[in-house]
Amino acid sequence: MSHQRYPSMDPVKEPHSVSLKVLRLSRPSLVAQHTLAAPSELQSTTGAAADDLVPASLAYRSNSGTNPDPFLLTPILNLPPSFGSAYVGETFSCTLCANQDIPPEPPATAQPAKAPSQKKSIRDVKIEAEMKTPGSASVQKLLLGPDSDESKSPTQETGAADAAGADGVDLESGQTLQKIVNFDLKEEGNHVLAVTVSYYEATETSGRTRTFRKLYQFVCKGSLIVRTKVGPLPYNNTTTTKKGSKQAEEEKQQQKQKRRWIMEAQLENCSEDAMQLERVVLNLETGLRYRDANWIVSESLRPVLHSGEVEQVCFVVEEDGKSAVVEDSDGRVVFGVLGIGWRTEMGNRGFLSTGKLGARNTR
């Protein structure tokens, strides 16, 4: 995440007593090891078994047998070395740290014989954050919380953000005010995180309010490519009732009046990470219902997509006969949106919704 300098809102041209550090929060990954068998010469001289492994090929192997398993993945966790990539559908999380940088005063006996300087105290430290997205002309104020709680509703977040921004914190030397911000990434392109820090710098005889602002820019990439295809699916005229009966004729008449379609969707993983599809659902408009023709909802049977792999899903959409279907100005039947949920290798959640899907009126 690149940092861009921004002119300070404070007219005083002095170093600030508070500094800002911004760090992205992401989950670690498992360390891989490439196990190697011991050389044949070493095995013949030492009498070692043929399946013995070179100790240096095991990650963090010790004499106490910390990692004796030759499996590819080790119990060691690896922290990401850099910012990494941000993808549409994921939740961007970062921690904002305002640090009090005034050094503590030395003991009275160690002070040199010179005019004593006025002691500064930092009060009412506040952090505010905003996000500028590619598709919006205005900025969006973000919730700052003590933890990364993703279960709050938008109304709760707004109220919590107002309450959190109303109160400042007093910081002693070396102390830190830390906040965590979460933002759902919904579109590709450049995003700008703007962080504003304000505080009151007080001395024994005076005080002043100081403010500075920093911008952090990052690029959000696409995570899934969704391709859809819709075609009419006629009813067959076979019924389970006796041929020629009144009930069979009524069922045939109802089928002639109803329409149904088959919708296929191709999901391509265009990110760098593997993902496991958790659910693919249709949020339909009124007057329609659908039947899912995909995998059984079981954790062991959910498809896993590595980078560049594709998964096909299929739905049968039909009129429910209870209310009229929604049609646009071109006479196109509007189905609704397709929602896709997934998890990455280390359990990060992602969710993506398509635009309005539909089919041409075949009547």
Coordinates of C-alpha atoms in Angstrom, one line a residue:
M1 CA 0.0 0.0 0.0
S2 CA 1.7 3.1 -1.2
H3 CA 1.8 6.2 1.0
Q4 CA 1.2 9.7 -0.3
R5 CA 2.2 12.8 1.6
Y6 CA -0.6 15.3 2.2
P7 CA -0.1 18.9 3.4
S8 CA -0.6 19.2 7.1
M9 CA -3.7 21.0 8.3
D10 CA -1.6 22.5 11.1
P11 CA -0.1 25.9 10.2
V12 CA 2.7 25.3 12.7
K13 CA 5.8 24.0 10.9
E14 CA 7.2 21.8 13.6
P15 CA 7.5 18.0 14.0
H16 CA 4.4 16.4 15.3
S17 CA 4.4 14.8 18.7
V18 CA 2.2 12.0 17.4
S19 CA 3.1 9.6 14.6
L20 CA 0.9 7.3 12.6
K21 CA 1.5 3.7 11.5
V22 CA -0.9 1.8 9.2
L23 CA -0.6 -2.0 8.9
R24 CA -2.8 -4.3 6.9
L25 CA -4.2 -7.2 8.8
S26 CA -4.2 -10.6 7.0
R27 CA -4.0 -14.2 8.0
P28 CA -0.7 -16.2 7.9
S29 CA 0.0 -19.1 5.7
L30 CA 1.5 -22.5 6.3
V31 CA 5.2 -23.0 5.5
A32 CA 6.0 -25.6 2.8
Q33 CA 9.0 -27.9 3.1
H34 CA 10.6 -30.1 0.4
T35 CA 11.7 -33.3 2.1
L36 CA 14.8 -35.0 0.7
A37 CA 15.9 -38.6 1.2
A38 CA 19.4 -39.2 2.6
P39 CA 22.1 -39.8 0.0
S40 CA 22.9 -43.5 -0.7
E41 CA 26.5 -43.1 0.4
L42 CA 25.5 -41.7 3.7
Q43 CA 23.0 -44.6 4.2
S44 CA 25.7 -47.2 3.5
T45 CA 28.2 -45.8 5.9
T46 CA 25.8 -45.0 8.8
G47 CA 23.5 -48.0 8.3
A48 CA 20.5 -45.6 8.2
A49 CA 17.2 -46.8 6.9
A50 CA 16.4 -46.1 3.3
D51 CA 13.5 -43.9 4.3
D52 CA 15.6 -41.5 6.4
L53 CA 15.4 -37.9 5.4
V54 CA 18.0 -35.1 5.4
P55 CA 17.4 -33.1 8.5
A56 CA 18.1 -29.8 6.7
S57 CA 15.1 -30.5 4.4
L58 CA 12.7 -30.4 7.3
A59 CA 11.5 -26.9 8.3
Y60 CA 12.7 -26.0 11.8
R61 CA 13.8 -29.5 12.7
S62 CA 15.4 -29.7 16.1
N63 CA 17.0 -32.4 18.2
S64 CA 13.9 -32.7 20.3
G65 CA 11.9 -33.6 17.2
T66 CA 9.8 -30.5 16.8
N67 CA 9.0 -31.4 13.2
P68 CA 9.7 -35.1 12.4
D69 CA 6.8 -35.3 9.9
P70 CA 7.9 -35.4 6.2
F71 CA 4.5 -34.0 5.1
L72 CA 4.7 -31.0 2.6
L73 CA 3.0 -28.5 5.0
T74 CA 4.6 -27.8 8.3
P75 CA 3.1 -26.5 11.6
I76 CA 5.0 -23.3 11.1
L77 CA 3.0 -20.2 10.2
N78 CA 4.4 -17.6 7.8
L79 CA 3.4 -13.9 8.0
P80 CA 3.0 -12.1 4.7
P81 CA 6.2 -10.2 3.9
S82 CA 4.4 -7.3 2.1
F83 CA 1.0 -5.7 1.5
G84 CA -0.1 -8.5 -0.9
S85 CA -3.1 -8.2 -3.3
A86 CA -6.6 -7.0 -2.5
Y87 CA -9.5 -8.7 -4.3
V88 CA -13.1 -7.8 -4.9
G89 CA -15.4 -9.6 -2.5
E90 CA -13.0 -9.7 0.4
T91 CA -12.9 -7.5 3.5
F92 CA -10.0 -5.1 3.7
S93 CA -8.8 -4.8 7.3
C94 CA -6.0 -2.7 8.7
T95 CA -4.8 -1.3 12.1
L96 CA -4.2 2.4 12.6
C97 CA -1.7 3.2 15.4
A98 CA -1.2 6.8 16.7
N99 CA 2.0 6.8 18.8
Q100 CA 3.0 9.4 21.3
D101 CA 6.7 10.1 20.4
I102 CA 7.7 12.6 23.0
P103 CA 10.7 11.0 24.9
P104 CA 10.3 10.7 28.7
E105 CA 12.0 13.3 30.9
P106 CA 15.3 12.3 32.4
P107 CA 15.7 12.1 36.1
A108 CA 16.3 15.3 38.0
T109 CA 19.9 14.5 38.9
A110 CA 20.8 13.8 35.3
Q111 CA 19.5 17.1 33.9
P112 CA 22.2 19.5 32.6
A113 CA 22.5 23.0 34.0
K114 CA 20.4 24.9 31.5
A115 CA 17.0 26.5 31.3
P116 CA 14.3 23.8 31.8
S117 CA 12.1 23.2 28.8
Q118 CA 8.3 23.2 29.2
K119 CA 6.8 19.7 29.6
K120 CA 4.4 18.7 26.9
S121 CA 1.3 16.6 27.4
I122 CA -0.8 15.0 24.6
R123 CA -4.5 14.9 25.1
D124 CA -7.7 14.2 23.2
V125 CA -6.0 12.1 20.5
K126 CA -8.5 11.1 17.8
I127 CA -8.2 9.0 14.6
E128 CA -10.6 9.3 11.7
A129 CA -10.6 7.2 8.5
E130 CA -12.3 7.6 5.1
M131 CA -12.2 5.5 1.9
K132 CA -12.3 6.8 -1.7
T133 CA -13.5 4.2 -4.2
P134 CA -13.3 4.4 -8.0
G135 CA -17.0 4.5 -8.6
S136 CA -17.9 7.2 -6.1
A137 CA -17.2 10.9 -6.3
S138 CA -17.4 11.3 -2.5
V139 CA -15.6 9.7 0.3
Q140 CA -17.1 7.2 2.7
K141 CA -16.4 7.6 6.5
L142 CA -15.3 4.3 8.0
L143 CA -16.0 2.6 11.3
L144 CA -13.1 2.5 13.7
G145 CA -13.4 -0.2 16.3
P146 CA -11.3 -1.9 18.9
D147 CA -11.7 -5.3 17.1
S148 CA -12.4 -6.7 13.6
D149 CA -16.1 -7.5 14.2
E150 CA -17.6 -8.2 10.7
S151 CA -21.1 -9.1 12.0
K152 CA -22.3 -5.5 12.6
S153 CA -25.1 -4.1 10.5
P154 CA -24.6 -0.8 8.6
T155 CA -26.9 1.0 11.1
Q156 CA -24.9 -0.3 14.0
E157 CA -21.6 0.7 12.3
T158 CA -22.8 4.3 11.7
G159 CA -23.8 4.7 15.4
A160 CA -20.6 3.1 16.7
A161 CA -18.5 5.3 14.4
D162 CA -20.1 8.5 15.7
A163 CA -19.6 7.4 19.3
A164 CA -16.0 6.4 18.8
G165 CA -15.1 9.6 17.0
A166 CA -16.6 11.8 19.8
D167 CA -14.2 10.8 22.5
G168 CA -10.4 11.4 22.5
V169 CA -7.7 9.6 24.4
D170 CA -4.9 11.0 26.5
L171 CA -1.5 9.4 25.8
E172 CA 1.6 9.3 27.9
S173 CA 5.1 9.0 26.5
G174 CA 5.4 5.7 24.5
Q175 CA 1.7 4.9 24.6
T176 CA -0.4 4.1 21.5
L177 CA -4.0 4.6 20.4
Q178 CA -4.9 1.6 18.1
K179 CA -8.0 1.3 16.0
I180 CA -9.0 -1.4 13.5
V181 CA -11.0 -0.6 10.3
N182 CA -12.8 -3.0 8.0
F183 CA -14.1 -2.2 4.5
D184 CA -15.9 -4.5 2.0
L185 CA -14.2 -4.3 -1.4
K186 CA -16.9 -4.2 -4.1
E187 CA -15.2 -2.8 -7.2
E188 CA -12.0 -3.0 -9.0
G189 CA -9.5 -0.1 -9.3
N190 CA -7.6 2.3 -7.2
H191 CA -8.8 2.8 -3.6
V192 CA -7.5 5.6 -1.3
L193 CA -7.5 5.2 2.5
A194 CA -7.4 8.7 4.1
V195 CA -6.4 8.8 7.8
T196 CA -6.7 12.0 9.9
V197 CA -5.1 12.3 13.4
S198 CA -5.9 15.2 15.7
Y199 CA -4.6 15.9 19.2
Y200 CA -4.2 18.7 21.7
E201 CA -0.6 19.6 22.6
A202 CA -0.5 21.3 26.0
T203 CA 2.3 22.9 28.0
E204 CA 2.3 24.5 31.5
T205 CA 1.5 27.9 30.0
S206 CA -0.3 27.3 26.7
G207 CA -1.9 24.7 24.4
R208 CA -2.8 24.2 20.8
T209 CA -4.8 21.7 18.6
R210 CA -2.7 20.0 15.9
T211 CA -3.9 17.9 13.0
F212 CA -2.3 15.9 10.2
R213 CA -3.6 13.7 7.4
K214 CA -2.0 10.8 5.4
L215 CA -3.2 9.0 2.2
Y216 CA -2.6 5.3 1.5
Q217 CA -3.4 4.0 -2.0
F218 CA -3.9 0.4 -3.1
V219 CA -5.3 -1.4 -6.1
C220 CA -8.2 -3.8 -5.9
K221 CA -8.2 -6.7 -8.4
G222 CA -11.0 -9.0 -9.6
S223 CA -11.3 -12.3 -7.8
L224 CA -13.9 -14.1 -9.9
I225 CA -15.0 -13.9 -13.6
V226 CA -18.7 -14.8 -13.9
R227 CA -20.1 -15.8 -17.4
T228 CA -23.8 -16.6 -17.7
K229 CA -26.0 -18.1 -20.4
V230 CA -29.8 -18.4 -20.3
G231 CA -32.0 -20.4 -22.6
P232 CA -35.7 -21.5 -22.6
L233 CA -36.6 -24.9 -21.2
P234 CA -39.9 -26.2 -22.5
Y235 CA -42.1 -28.5 -20.3
N236 CA -42.7 -32.0 -21.4
N237 CA -46.4 -33.0 -21.7
T238 CA -46.2 -36.2 -19.8
T239 CA -48.2 -36.3 -16.5
T240 CA -48.6 -38.8 -13.8
T241 CA -52.4 -38.8 -13.9
K242 CA -54.6 -40.9 -16.1
K243 CA -54.6 -39.8 -19.7
G244 CA -57.7 -37.9 -20.7
S245 CA -58.7 -37.0 -17.2
K246 CA -59.7 -33.5 -16.2
Q247 CA -56.8 -33.1 -13.9
A248 CA -54.3 -33.9 -16.6
E249 CA -55.8 -31.4 -19.0
E250 CA -55.6 -28.7 -16.3
E251 CA -52.0 -29.5 -15.6
K252 CA -51.2 -29.2 -19.3
Q253 CA -52.9 -25.9 -19.5
Q254 CA -51.0 -24.5 -16.6
Q255 CA -47.7 -25.7 -18.1
K256 CA -48.5 -23.9 -21.4
Q257 CA -49.1 -20.7 -19.5
K258 CA -45.9 -20.9 -17.4
R259 CA -42.4 -20.3 -18.7
R260 CA -39.1 -21.7 -17.5
W261 CA -35.5 -21.2 -18.3
I262 CA -32.2 -22.9 -17.7
M263 CA -29.4 -20.6 -16.5
E264 CA -25.7 -21.7 -16.7
A265 CA -22.9 -19.8 -15.0
Q266 CA -19.2 -20.3 -15.4
L267 CA -17.1 -19.2 -12.4
E268 CA -13.4 -18.6 -13.1
N269 CA -10.9 -18.0 -10.3
C270 CA -8.7 -15.1 -11.5
S271 CA -7.0 -14.4 -8.2
E272 CA -3.7 -15.8 -7.1
D273 CA -5.1 -17.8 -4.2
A274 CA -7.1 -21.0 -4.1
M275 CA -10.7 -20.7 -3.0
Q276 CA -13.4 -23.1 -1.8
L277 CA -16.9 -22.3 -3.0
E278 CA -19.3 -22.3 -0.1
R279 CA -22.6 -21.3 -1.8
V280 CA -23.9 -20.1 -5.1
V281 CA -27.5 -18.8 -4.9
L282 CA -30.0 -16.9 -6.9
N283 CA -31.8 -13.9 -5.3
L284 CA -34.9 -13.9 -7.5
E285 CA -37.5 -11.2 -8.2
T286 CA -41.1 -11.8 -7.4
G287 CA -43.1 -14.2 -9.5
L288 CA -40.1 -16.6 -10.0
R289 CA -38.7 -19.7 -8.3
Y290 CA -35.6 -21.8 -9.0
R291 CA -34.2 -25.3 -8.6
D292 CA -30.6 -25.7 -7.8
A293 CA -28.8 -28.4 -10.0
N294 CA -25.4 -28.1 -8.4
W295 CA -23.3 -29.9 -5.8
I296 CA -24.6 -31.2 -2.5
V297 CA -24.2 -28.7 0.3
S298 CA -21.5 -30.7 2.2
E299 CA -18.1 -29.4 3.3
S300 CA -16.3 -32.4 1.8
L301 CA -18.0 -32.0 -1.6
R302 CA -17.6 -28.2 -2.1
P303 CA -15.5 -27.5 -5.1
V304 CA -12.0 -26.0 -4.7
L305 CA -10.8 -23.6 -7.4
H306 CA -7.1 -22.9 -7.8
S307 CA -5.9 -19.9 -9.8
G308 CA -7.2 -20.1 -13.3
E309 CA -9.6 -23.0 -12.7
V310 CA -13.3 -23.0 -13.7
E311 CA -16.5 -24.3 -12.1
Q312 CA -19.9 -24.7 -13.9
V313 CA -23.2 -24.2 -12.1
C314 CA -26.7 -24.5 -13.3
F315 CA -30.2 -23.4 -12.2
V316 CA -33.7 -24.1 -13.5
V317 CA -35.8 -20.9 -13.2
E318 CA -39.6 -21.0 -13.7
E319 CA -42.7 -18.9 -13.0
D320 CA -44.4 -19.7 -9.7
G321 CA -47.9 -18.8 -11.1
K322 CA -48.7 -16.7 -8.1
S323 CA -47.7 -13.2 -9.2
A324 CA -46.5 -11.5 -12.4
V325 CA -42.8 -11.5 -13.2
V326 CA -40.7 -8.3 -13.5
E327 CA -39.9 -7.1 -17.1
D328 CA -37.8 -4.2 -18.1
S329 CA -38.6 -1.6 -20.8
D330 CA -37.2 -3.9 -23.5
G331 CA -39.5 -6.8 -22.6
R332 CA -36.7 -8.7 -20.9
V333 CA -37.6 -10.9 -18.0
V334 CA -35.5 -9.9 -14.9
F335 CA -34.4 -12.9 -12.8
G336 CA -32.4 -11.2 -10.1
V337 CA -28.8 -11.4 -9.0
L338 CA -26.4 -14.3 -8.5
G339 CA -24.6 -14.4 -5.1
I340 CA -21.3 -16.3 -4.7
G341 CA -19.6 -17.0 -1.4
W342 CA -16.2 -18.6 -0.8
R343 CA -13.3 -19.1 1.6
T344 CA -9.6 -18.9 0.9
E345 CA -7.0 -21.4 2.0
M346 CA -6.6 -19.8 5.5
G347 CA -10.4 -19.2 6.0
N348 CA -10.8 -15.6 4.7
R349 CA -14.4 -15.1 3.6
G350 CA -15.4 -13.5 0.3
F351 CA -18.7 -12.7 -1.3
L352 CA -19.6 -11.4 -4.8
S353 CA -22.9 -10.3 -6.3
T354 CA -23.5 -10.0 -10.1
G355 CA -25.7 -7.4 -11.8
K356 CA -29.3 -8.0 -12.7
L357 CA -29.6 -11.2 -14.8
G358 CA -32.5 -12.2 -17.1
A359 CA -33.8 -13.5 -20.4
R360 CA -35.7 -12.3 -23.4
N361 CA -39.4 -12.8 -23.4
T362 CA -40.2 -15.9 -25.5
R363 CA -44.0 -15.5 -25.7

